């Protein structure tokens, strides 16, 4: 199995980024991922100023997938996320969704043991997830810092991006140019304080190209029981609109009902969920049970 | 058991509203609730203009609870929600979270059978919930149309307000003056098209006064496995801040950790969830597992 070392990092998803490795269509590959601070935070501290701000949110890659062409879809099956033995979380006054209530900067190093995070005596079951994951954007969309989520993926901070999930991206550049990083041992919807439990990890994925497929517009995720579109925007309502619009269209096409009838169906069975409220763009997802629409049905109904 | 008939309705939660009935502390009482259209929509149609707009979102009540005084908390145990055999959903162009994509007004009458809604051939398991529920506001907060959610409750459209849940309100007026209405057979988070599956119902609740209790500020809900604060605001970020702030404070007090440490804990284990995006104020909830904070712990830690 190929392995991408964690020294191969990008800080921007750009249309013309250069691949560090090439894999075949359908190959399984293992990524060493850095935490969002590039492991610069190693002890409890209130001095976050010492961190090199140019090394935040690295993503490992990018990897060129043979056969991927603009217009295809890249399917990413997340096979494993092996997190390190310790991670960290931070509060920075002025950040998070209660920026005025946070009075002091703190960092907490949080050890992981037997699948649980030990935090101040609390025993928190971990649910590892990938924060930053994406492909090279279309030239028309320009370049995106890895800290920002958009149509190419990026810092979506969506905790359903976990083992057993499959993520689908529109391929905008030859080879797709896939990268990932910024895993969290656990994070609640909203990522309210500005960080999750930030942690280095090794992530194994299978990368498969789906040909002759209409574009989705936004990243699309499949879990065991649900499918979802992940949208981002300048506020959460805009992110919700981005996520919901393709879902209503697909429901209309798949069930052969009018757009308005699909809008009603969405109001009954689609959950709009907050992913994160703290990145340069905010992220939400439109989630529906596979009882009403499968991933295959969604992709065939765009 | 006392019964409140569905002809006793209010369209505003006001500080000085007059009770229609009186119950004892701890009594179980049954409310007949109207749908949000006061049953004016009885067939598939595109002519919503014929509806009397002055009869939207009625709440049945209010009921005076003996012994309830300003400063107390009213606990509402939801014991049963028996929905009618048919409900309706509507699309109105210009409404919902995709107002520009909705081209025509439609109404769909949706029959309920054996616990499922039959919609265009789809068999949707119902999850009955209460849309409008609340108490008389404080004089300082003024009057609130039943269509609007705020600190007194109102149109929170939160699908966790269902059988088995307990809802807690700050009592602002003598007798609390409790009312409810606007049940939905099912509704997704967001209520994206502007309606859920709107349906008349009979709702049985137990009303209990908790004395000598600090104020919560916002309605607080307990389900079997979780607790949550339900906040509302002019946008969903404001609603999230309202819901999260008391949760962080309670976590800090309960676990005897600093506010900033509780902020980190929230970032790991609190989910900020969208309730609805379509009412005059928007509603979100800050949800946490009872593993980290019980209802009793929350109330003792305000």
Coordinates of C-alpha atoms in Angstrom, one line a residue:
Chain A
X1 CA 0.0 0.0 0.0
X2 CA 1.3 3.5 -0.9
X3 CA 1.9 5.9 2.0
X4 CA 2.0 9.7 1.9
X5 CA 4.3 11.1 4.5
X6 CA 3.2 14.0 6.7
X7 CA 6.0 16.3 5.4
X8 CA 4.2 16.5 2.1
X9 CA 1.7 19.2 3.0
X10 CA -0.3 22.0 1.3
X11 CA -1.8 25.1 2.9
X12 CA -3.9 26.0 -0.1
X13 CA -6.1 23.9 -2.5
X14 CA -5.2 25.4 -5.8
X15 CA -6.3 24.6 -9.4
X16 CA -2.6 23.9 -10.4
X17 CA -1.1 22.3 -7.3
X18 CA 1.6 19.7 -8.0
X19 CA 1.0 16.1 -6.9
X20 CA 3.5 14.4 -4.6
X21 CA 2.4 10.8 -5.6
X22 CA 0.3 9.0 -8.1
X23 CA -2.1 6.1 -7.4
X24 CA -4.2 3.9 -9.7
X25 CA -8.0 4.2 -9.9
X26 CA -9.4 2.1 -7.0
X27 CA -6.1 2.0 -5.1
X28 CA -6.0 2.0 -1.3
X29 CA -3.6 4.5 0.1
X30 CA -2.5 5.6 3.6
X31 CA -2.0 9.3 4.6
X32 CA 0.0 10.5 7.6
X33 CA -1.9 13.6 8.7
X34 CA -0.8 16.4 11.0
X35 CA -3.0 18.1 13.5
X36 CA -4.2 21.6 12.7
X37 CA -1.2 23.1 14.5
X38 CA 1.3 20.9 12.8
X39 CA 2.1 19.5 16.2
X40 CA 3.4 22.8 17.5
X41 CA 1.3 22.6 20.6
X42 CA 2.7 20.0 22.9
X43 CA 1.9 21.3 26.4
X44 CA -0.8 23.0 28.4
X45 CA -0.2 26.7 27.8
X46 CA -1.8 30.1 27.4
X47 CA 0.8 31.3 24.9
X48 CA -0.6 30.4 21.6
X49 CA 1.2 33.5 20.1
X50 CA 4.4 31.4 19.8
X51 CA 2.9 29.2 17.2
X52 CA 4.0 29.7 13.6
X53 CA 0.7 30.9 12.0
X54 CA 1.9 29.9 8.6
X55 CA 1.8 26.2 9.5
X56 CA -1.9 26.0 10.5
X57 CA -4.3 23.4 8.9
X58 CA -1.8 21.5 6.7
X59 CA -3.3 18.8 4.5
X60 CA -1.2 15.9 3.4
X61 CA -0.9 15.4 -0.4
X62 CA -1.9 16.1 -3.0
X63 CA -2.2 12.7 -4.7
X64 CA -2.8 12.2 -8.4
X65 CA -5.4 9.5 -9.2
X66 CA -4.9 7.9 -12.6
X67 CA -7.8 8.3 -15.0
X68 CA -9.5 11.1 -13.1
X69 CA -10.6 13.8 -15.5
X70 CA -12.6 17.0 -15.1
X71 CA -16.3 16.1 -15.0
X72 CA -15.8 12.8 -13.2
X73 CA -16.5 12.2 -9.6
X74 CA -13.9 11.0 -7.1
X75 CA -15.3 8.6 -4.5
X76 CA -13.3 8.4 -1.3
X77 CA -14.0 5.4 1.0
X78 CA -12.7 6.1 4.5
X79 CA -11.3 2.8 5.7
X80 CA -9.5 3.7 8.9
X81 CA -8.5 6.7 11.0
X82 CA -5.8 5.7 13.5
X83 CA -5.4 8.7 15.9
X84 CA -2.3 9.4 18.0
X85 CA -2.1 8.9 21.7
X86 CA -2.7 12.5 22.6
X87 CA -4.3 15.6 21.0
X88 CA -5.1 19.2 22.1
X89 CA -7.9 21.7 22.2
X90 CA -7.6 25.5 22.6
X91 CA -9.6 28.5 23.5
X92 CA -8.6 31.8 22.0
X93 CA -10.5 34.9 23.2
X94 CA -12.3 36.5 20.3
X95 CA -12.8 33.1 18.6
X96 CA -15.5 30.5 18.7
X97 CA -19.2 31.3 18.8
X98 CA -19.1 33.0 22.2
X99 CA -16.1 35.2 21.4
X100 CA -16.9 37.8 24.1
X101 CA -17.4 35.4 26.9
X102 CA -13.9 33.7 26.5
X103 CA -11.6 35.7 28.8
X104 CA -8.4 33.9 28.6
X105 CA -6.4 31.7 26.1
X106 CA -5.9 28.2 27.2
X107 CA -4.6 25.0 25.6
X108 CA -5.4 21.6 27.0
X109 CA -3.3 18.5 26.0
X110 CA -5.8 15.6 26.1
X111 CA -4.5 12.0 26.2
X112 CA -6.4 9.2 24.4
X113 CA -6.6 5.8 26.0
X114 CA -8.7 2.7 25.1
X115 CA -10.8 4.7 22.7
X116 CA -11.5 7.5 25.2
X117 CA -10.3 11.0 25.7
X118 CA -9.4 11.8 29.3
X119 CA -10.3 15.4 29.9
X120 CA -10.4 16.8 33.4
X121 CA -11.6 13.5 34.8
X122 CA -14.2 13.0 32.1
X123 CA -14.0 9.8 30.0
X124 CA -15.2 10.8 26.5
X125 CA -15.6 8.1 23.9
X126 CA -13.7 9.3 20.8
X127 CA -15.3 9.5 17.3
X128 CA -12.4 10.2 15.0
X129 CA -13.2 12.3 11.9
X130 CA -11.3 14.1 9.1
X131 CA -11.5 18.0 9.3
X132 CA -9.8 19.0 6.0
X133 CA -10.3 16.8 2.9
X134 CA -10.7 17.8 -0.7
X135 CA -9.5 18.0 -4.3
X136 CA -8.0 20.7 -6.6
X137 CA -10.7 23.4 -7.3
X138 CA -11.9 24.5 -10.7
X139 CA -9.9 27.3 -12.2
X140 CA -13.0 29.5 -12.0
X141 CA -13.3 28.9 -8.3
X142 CA -9.6 29.9 -7.7
X143 CA -7.5 28.9 -4.8
X144 CA -8.7 28.2 -1.2
X145 CA -6.7 28.1 2.0
X146 CA -6.9 24.7 3.7
X147 CA -8.7 26.4 6.6
X148 CA -11.7 27.2 4.4
X149 CA -14.4 24.9 3.2
X150 CA -16.0 25.2 -0.3
X151 CA -17.2 23.2 -3.2
X152 CA -13.8 21.4 -3.6
X153 CA -14.0 20.3 0.1
X154 CA -11.4 21.8 2.4
X155 CA -12.1 22.5 6.1
X156 CA -15.6 21.1 6.2
X157 CA -15.2 20.0 9.8
X158 CA -18.1 17.6 9.5
X159 CA -18.0 14.7 12.0
X160 CA -19.8 12.3 9.6
X161 CA -16.5 12.2 7.7
X162 CA -15.5 9.2 9.6
X163 CA -14.6 5.5 9.2
X164 CA -17.2 3.7 7.1
X165 CA -18.3 6.9 5.2
X166 CA -17.7 7.6 1.5
X167 CA -17.2 11.1 0.3
X168 CA -17.8 12.2 -3.3
X169 CA -16.2 15.2 -5.0
X170 CA -16.6 16.7 -8.4
X171 CA -13.2 16.3 -10.2
X172 CA -12.2 19.7 -11.5
X173 CA -8.5 18.9 -12.5
X174 CA -6.8 16.1 -14.2
X175 CA -5.8 13.5 -11.6
X176 CA -8.3 15.1 -9.1
X177 CA -5.3 16.0 -6.8
X178 CA -6.6 14.8 -3.4
X179 CA -5.3 15.8 0.0
X180 CA -6.5 15.4 3.6
X181 CA -5.5 16.5 7.2
X182 CA -6.7 18.0 10.4
X183 CA -8.3 15.0 12.1
X184 CA -10.2 15.4 15.3
X185 CA -10.6 12.6 17.9
X186 CA -14.0 14.1 18.6
X187 CA -15.9 17.3 17.8
X188 CA -19.5 18.3 18.3
X189 CA -21.7 19.9 15.7
X190 CA -20.7 23.6 15.6
X191 CA -17.1 23.2 16.8
X192 CA -18.2 25.9 19.2
X193 CA -14.9 26.9 20.9
X194 CA -13.0 27.0 17.6
X195 CA -11.2 23.7 17.9
X196 CA -12.1 20.1 18.1
X197 CA -9.8 17.6 19.8
X198 CA -7.0 18.2 17.3
X199 CA -4.9 15.2 16.7
X200 CA -2.3 13.6 14.3
X201 CA -3.6 10.5 12.6
X202 CA -3.0 7.9 9.9
X203 CA -5.9 7.7 7.5
X204 CA -6.5 4.9 5.0
X205 CA -8.7 5.6 2.0
X206 CA -9.7 3.9 -1.2
X207 CA -9.8 6.4 -4.2
X208 CA -12.2 5.5 -7.0
X209 CA -13.0 7.5 -10.2
X210 CA -16.7 7.4 -11.3
X211 CA -16.9 8.3 -15.0
X212 CA -19.6 10.0 -17.0
X213 CA -21.3 11.5 -14.1
X214 CA -23.1 14.8 -13.7
X215 CA -21.6 17.3 -11.3
X216 CA -22.9 17.5 -7.8
X217 CA -21.7 21.1 -7.1
X218 CA -20.9 20.4 -3.4
X219 CA -19.3 17.5 -1.6
X220 CA -21.6 14.6 -1.0
X221 CA -21.3 12.0 1.8
X222 CA -22.7 8.6 2.3
X223 CA -22.8 6.9 5.8
X224 CA -24.2 3.5 6.6
X225 CA -27.8 4.8 7.0
X226 CA -27.8 8.3 5.5
X227 CA -26.7 10.4 2.6
X228 CA -26.0 14.2 2.8
X229 CA -24.8 17.2 0.8
X230 CA -22.3 19.4 2.5
X231 CA -22.6 23.1 1.7
X232 CA -20.7 26.1 2.9
X233 CA -21.4 29.8 2.9
X234 CA -20.8 33.2 4.5
X235 CA -23.5 32.3 7.1
X236 CA -25.2 29.1 8.1
X237 CA -28.4 29.9 6.2
X238 CA -26.4 30.3 3.0
X239 CA -24.7 27.0 3.8
X240 CA -28.1 25.3 4.3
X241 CA -29.4 26.6 1.0
X242 CA -26.3 25.3 -0.8
X243 CA -26.8 21.9 0.8
X244 CA -30.5 21.6 0.4
X245 CA -30.9 22.8 -3.2
X246 CA -29.3 19.7 -4.9
X247 CA -31.1 17.4 -2.4
X248 CA -34.6 18.8 -3.4
X249 CA -33.7 18.5 -7.1
X250 CA -32.5 14.9 -6.7
X251 CA -35.6 14.0 -4.7
X252 CA -37.8 15.5 -7.4
X253 CA -36.1 13.6 -10.2
X254 CA -35.7 10.3 -8.4
X255 CA -39.3 10.1 -7.2
X256 CA -40.7 11.7 -10.3
X257 CA -42.6 14.4 -8.3
X258 CA -42.7 18.1 -8.8
X259 CA -40.0 20.3 -7.3
X260 CA -42.6 21.7 -4.9
X261 CA -43.7 18.2 -3.9
X262 CA -40.0 17.4 -3.2
X263 CA -39.7 20.6 -1.2
X264 CA -42.5 19.4 1.0
X265 CA -40.9 15.9 1.3
X266 CA -37.6 17.6 2.3
X267 CA -39.4 19.6 5.0
X268 CA -40.6 16.3 6.5
X269 CA -37.6 14.0 6.2
X270 CA -34.4 16.1 5.5
X271 CA -32.5 17.3 8.6
X272 CA -30.4 20.4 8.1
X273 CA -27.5 20.0 10.4
X274 CA -24.7 22.4 11.5
X275 CA -21.2 21.2 10.8
X276 CA -19.2 24.1 12.0
X277 CA -19.7 27.8 12.8
X278 CA -16.1 28.9 13.3
X279 CA -14.2 28.6 10.0
X280 CA -13.8 31.4 7.3
X281 CA -16.9 30.0 5.7
X282 CA -19.6 28.1 7.7
X283 CA -20.7 24.6 6.9
X284 CA -24.0 22.8 7.1
X285 CA -25.3 19.5 5.7
X286 CA -28.7 18.3 4.3
X287 CA -29.1 14.8 5.6
X288 CA -31.7 12.2 4.5
X289 CA -32.2 8.5 5.3
X290 CA -31.4 6.1 2.6
X291 CA -35.0 4.9 3.0
X292 CA -35.9 7.9 0.8
X293 CA -32.9 8.3 -1.4
X294 CA -29.8 6.1 -1.8
X295 CA -26.4 7.4 -2.9
X296 CA -26.9 5.7 -6.3
X297 CA -30.3 7.3 -6.6
X298 CA -28.9 10.7 -5.7
X299 CA -26.1 10.5 -8.2
X300 CA -28.4 9.3 -11.0
X301 CA -30.9 12.1 -10.3
X302 CA -28.7 15.1 -10.5
Chain B
X1 CA -58.6 14.3 33.8
X2 CA -59.3 17.9 32.8
X3 CA -59.6 18.6 29.1
X4 CA -59.1 21.9 27.3
X5 CA -61.2 22.2 24.2
X6 CA -59.7 23.4 20.9
X7 CA -62.0 26.4 20.8
X8 CA -60.1 28.0 23.6
X9 CA -57.2 29.5 21.6
X10 CA -54.7 32.3 21.8
X11 CA -52.8 33.9 19.0
X12 CA -50.4 35.8 21.2
X13 CA -48.5 34.9 24.4
X14 CA -49.1 38.0 26.5
X15 CA -48.0 38.8 30.0
X16 CA -51.6 39.4 31.1
X17 CA -53.5 36.7 29.2
X18 CA -56.6 35.3 30.9
X19 CA -56.6 31.6 31.8
X20 CA -59.5 29.4 30.6
X21 CA -59.0 26.7 33.2
X22 CA -57.1 26.0 36.4
X23 CA -55.2 22.9 37.3
X24 CA -53.4 21.7 40.4
X25 CA -49.6 21.4 40.7
X26 CA -48.7 18.0 39.3
X27 CA -52.0 17.5 37.5
X28 CA -52.3 15.6 34.2
X29 CA -54.3 17.5 31.6
X30 CA -55.4 16.9 28.0
X31 CA -55.3 19.6 25.3
X32 CA -57.2 19.5 22.0
X33 CA -54.8 21.2 19.6
X34 CA -55.6 22.7 16.2
X35 CA -53.3 22.5 13.2
X36 CA -51.4 25.7 12.3
X37 CA -54.2 26.6 9.8
X38 CA -57.0 26.0 12.3
X39 CA -58.2 23.2 10.0
X40 CA -59.0 25.7 7.2
X41 CA -57.1 23.6 4.7
X42 CA -59.0 20.4 3.9
X43 CA -58.2 19.6 0.3
X44 CA -55.3 19.7 -2.2
X45 CA -55.3 23.2 -3.5
X46 CA -53.1 26.0 -4.8
X47 CA -55.4 28.7 -3.3
X48 CA -54.0 29.5 0.1
X49 CA -55.2 33.1 -0.2
X50 CA -58.7 32.0 0.9
X51 CA -57.4 31.2 4.4
X52 CA -58.2 33.6 7.2
X53 CA -54.7 34.8 8.1
X54 CA -55.9 35.9 11.5
X55 CA -56.4 32.3 12.5
X56 CA -52.9 30.9 12.0
X57 CA -50.9 29.2 14.7
X58 CA -53.5 29.0 17.4
X59 CA -52.4 27.6 20.8
X60 CA -54.9 26.0 23.1
X61 CA -55.2 27.5 26.5
X62 CA -53.9 29.1 28.6
X63 CA -54.2 27.1 31.7
X64 CA -53.4 28.4 35.2
X65 CA -51.3 26.1 37.3
X66 CA -52.0 26.5 41.1
X67 CA -48.9 27.4 43.0
X68 CA -46.8 28.6 40.1
X69 CA -45.2 32.0 40.9
X70 CA -42.7 34.2 39.0
X71 CA -39.2 32.8 39.6
X72 CA -40.4 29.2 39.6
X73 CA -39.9 26.7 36.8
X74 CA -42.7 24.9 35.1
X75 CA -41.9 21.3 34.1
X76 CA -44.1 19.9 31.3
X77 CA -43.9 16.1 30.9
X78 CA -45.3 15.2 27.5
X79 CA -47.2 12.0 28.0
X80 CA -49.0 11.5 24.7
X81 CA -49.6 13.1 21.3
X82 CA -52.5 11.5 19.5
X83 CA -52.6 12.9 16.0
X84 CA -55.6 13.1 13.6
X85 CA -56.0 10.7 10.7
X86 CA -54.9 13.3 8.2
X87 CA -52.7 16.4 8.0
X88 CA -51.4 18.9 5.4
X89 CA -48.2 20.5 4.2
X90 CA -47.9 23.6 1.9
X91 CA -45.4 25.4 -0.3
X92 CA -45.8 29.1 -0.6
X93 CA -43.5 30.8 -3.1
X94 CA -41.3 33.3 -1.3
X95 CA -41.3 31.2 1.8
X96 CA -39.1 28.4 3.2
X97 CA -35.3 28.4 2.9
X98 CA -35.3 28.2 -0.9
X99 CA -37.9 31.0 -1.5
X100 CA -36.8 31.8 -5.1
X101 CA -36.8 28.2 -6.3
X102 CA -40.5 27.6 -5.3
X103 CA -42.5 28.5 -8.3
X104 CA -46.0 27.6 -7.4
X105 CA -48.2 27.4 -4.2
X106 CA -49.3 23.8 -3.5
X107 CA -51.1 22.1 -0.6
X108 CA -51.0 18.4 0.0
X109 CA -53.4 16.6 2.2
X110 CA -51.5 13.7 3.7
X111 CA -53.3 10.8 5.3
X112 CA -51.9 9.0 8.3
X113 CA -52.3 5.2 8.7
X114 CA -50.7 2.7 11.1
X115 CA -48.2 5.3 12.2
X116 CA -47.1 6.2 8.7
X117 CA -47.8 9.2 6.5
X118 CA -48.7 8.3 3.0
X119 CA -47.2 10.9 0.7
X120 CA -47.0 10.3 -3.0
X121 CA -46.5 6.6 -2.5
X122 CA -43.9 7.0 0.2
X123 CA -44.5 5.5 3.5
X124 CA -43.0 7.9 6.1
X125 CA -43.0 6.8 9.8
X126 CA -44.5 9.6 11.8
X127 CA -42.7 11.2 14.8
X128 CA -45.4 13.5 16.4
X129 CA -44.1 16.7 18.0
X130 CA -45.5 19.9 19.4
X131 CA -44.7 23.1 17.4
X132 CA -46.1 25.9 19.7
X133 CA -45.8 25.5 23.4
X134 CA -45.1 28.1 26.1
X135 CA -46.1 30.2 29.0
X136 CA -47.0 33.9 29.6
X137 CA -43.9 36.1 29.0
X138 CA -42.4 38.5 31.5
X139 CA -43.8 42.0 31.3
X140 CA -40.4 43.2 30.3
X141 CA -40.4 40.8 27.3
X142 CA -43.8 42.0 26.1
X143 CA -46.3 40.1 23.9
X144 CA -45.3 37.5 21.3
X145 CA -47.4 36.1 18.5
X146 CA -47.8 32.4 18.7
X147 CA -46.0 32.1 15.4
X148 CA -42.8 33.4 17.0
X149 CA -40.4 31.5 19.4
X150 CA -38.7 33.3 22.2
X151 CA -37.7 32.8 25.9
X152 CA -41.3 32.0 26.9
X153 CA -41.4 29.2 24.3
X154 CA -43.9 29.8 21.4
X155 CA -43.3 28.5 17.9
X156 CA -40.0 26.6 18.7
X157 CA -40.8 23.9 16.1
X158 CA -38.3 21.6 17.7
X159 CA -38.9 17.9 16.9
X160 CA -37.5 16.7 20.2
X161 CA -40.6 18.2 21.9
X162 CA -42.3 14.8 21.6
X163 CA -43.7 12.0 23.8
X164 CA -41.3 11.1 26.6
X165 CA -39.7 14.6 26.7
X166 CA -39.9 17.1 29.5
X167 CA -39.8 20.8 28.8
X168 CA -38.9 23.4 31.4
X169 CA -39.9 27.0 31.3
X170 CA -39.1 30.0 33.6
X171 CA -42.4 31.0 35.2
X172 CA -42.9 34.8 34.6
X173 CA -46.5 35.2 35.7
X174 CA -48.6 33.9 38.5
X175 CA -50.1 30.6 37.4
X176 CA -47.6 30.3 34.6
X177 CA -50.4 30.4 32.0
X178 CA -49.5 27.5 29.8
X179 CA -50.7 26.8 26.2
X180 CA -49.8 24.6 23.3
X181 CA -50.8 23.9 19.7
X182 CA -49.5 23.4 16.1
X183 CA -48.5 19.7 16.3
X184 CA -46.6 18.1 13.4
X185 CA -46.9 14.4 12.5
X186 CA -43.3 14.7 11.3
X187 CA -40.8 17.5 10.6
X188 CA -37.1 17.6 9.7
X189 CA -34.6 19.9 11.3
X190 CA -35.0 23.2 9.5
X191 CA -38.7 22.9 8.5
X192 CA -37.3 23.8 5.2
X193 CA -40.4 24.4 3.0
X194 CA -42.1 26.5 5.7
X195 CA -44.5 23.8 7.1
X196 CA -44.1 20.4 8.7
X197 CA -46.9 17.8 8.4
X198 CA -49.4 20.1 10.1
X199 CA -52.0 18.2 12.0
X200 CA -54.7 18.5 14.8
X201 CA -53.9 16.4 17.8
X202 CA -54.8 15.6 21.4
X203 CA -51.9 16.1 23.8
X204 CA -51.6 14.9 27.3
X205 CA -49.1 16.6 29.7
X206 CA -48.3 16.6 33.4
X207 CA -47.7 20.2 34.7
X208 CA -45.4 20.4 37.7
X209 CA -44.1 23.5 39.5
X210 CA -40.4 23.5 40.7
X211 CA -39.9 26.0 43.5
X212 CA -36.9 28.0 44.5
X213 CA -35.1 27.6 41.3
X214 CA -32.8 29.9 39.4
X215 CA -34.0 31.1 36.0
X216 CA -32.8 29.3 32.9
X217 CA -33.4 32.2 30.5
X218 CA -34.5 29.9 27.6
X219 CA -36.6 26.8 27.4
X220 CA -34.8 23.6 28.5
X221 CA -35.7 20.1 27.2
X222 CA -34.9 16.7 28.5
X223 CA -35.3 13.5 26.4
X224 CA -34.4 10.0 27.4
X225 CA -30.7 10.3 26.6
X226 CA -30.0 14.0 26.2
X227 CA -30.7 17.5 27.6
X228 CA -30.8 20.7 25.5
X229 CA -31.3 24.4 25.7
X230 CA -33.6 25.9 23.0
X231 CA -32.5 29.4 21.9
X232 CA -34.0 31.7 19.3
X233 CA -32.7 34.8 17.5
X234 CA -32.8 36.9 14.4
X235 CA -30.4 34.4 12.7
X236 CA -29.3 30.9 13.5
X237 CA -25.9 32.0 14.9
X238 CA -27.7 34.2 17.4
X239 CA -30.0 31.3 18.3
X240 CA -26.9 29.1 18.7
X241 CA -25.3 31.6 21.1
X242 CA -28.5 31.9 23.1
X243 CA -28.7 28.1 23.4
X244 CA -25.0 27.5 24.1
X245 CA -24.2 30.2 26.7
X246 CA -26.3 28.7 29.6
X247 CA -24.9 25.2 28.7
X248 CA -21.3 26.3 29.0
X249 CA -22.0 28.0 32.3
X250 CA -23.8 25.0 33.7
X251 CA -21.0 22.6 32.6
X252 CA -18.4 24.9 34.2
X253 CA -20.4 25.0 37.5
X254 CA -21.3 21.3 37.5
X255 CA -17.9 19.9 36.8
X256 CA -16.1 22.7 38.7
X257 CA -13.9 23.6 35.8
X258 CA -13.1 27.1 34.4
X259 CA -15.5 28.7 31.9
X260 CA -12.8 28.2 29.2
X261 CA -12.4 24.5 30.1
X262 CA -16.1 24.1 29.8
X263 CA -16.0 25.9 26.4
X264 CA -13.6 23.3 25.2
X265 CA -15.7 20.5 26.6
X266 CA -18.7 21.9 24.7
X267 CA -16.7 22.0 21.5
X268 CA -16.1 18.3 21.9
X269 CA -19.5 17.0 23.1
X270 CA -22.2 19.6 22.6
X271 CA -24.1 19.4 19.2
X272 CA -25.6 22.7 18.0
X273 CA -28.7 21.7 16.1
X274 CA -31.0 23.6 13.9
X275 CA -34.6 23.5 14.9
X276 CA -36.3 25.8 12.3
X277 CA -35.1 28.4 9.8
X278 CA -38.5 29.7 8.7
X279 CA -40.3 31.4 11.6
X280 CA -40.1 35.2 12.5
X281 CA -37.2 34.2 14.7
X282 CA -35.0 31.2 14.1
X283 CA -34.4 28.4 16.6
X284 CA -31.4 26.2 17.5
X285 CA -30.7 23.9 20.4
X286 CA -27.5 23.0 22.3
X287 CA -27.7 19.3 22.9
X288 CA -25.6 17.2 25.3
X289 CA -25.7 13.6 26.4
X290 CA -26.8 13.0 30.0
X291 CA -23.4 11.2 30.3
X292 CA -21.9 14.7 30.8
X293 CA -24.8 16.6 32.4
X294 CA -28.2 15.5 33.7
X295 CA -31.3 17.7 33.9
X296 CA -30.9 17.8 37.6
X297 CA -27.3 18.7 37.3
X298 CA -28.1 21.4 34.8
X299 CA -30.8 23.0 36.9
X300 CA -28.6 22.9 40.0
X301 CA -25.7 24.5 38.1
X302 CA -27.3 27.6 36.7

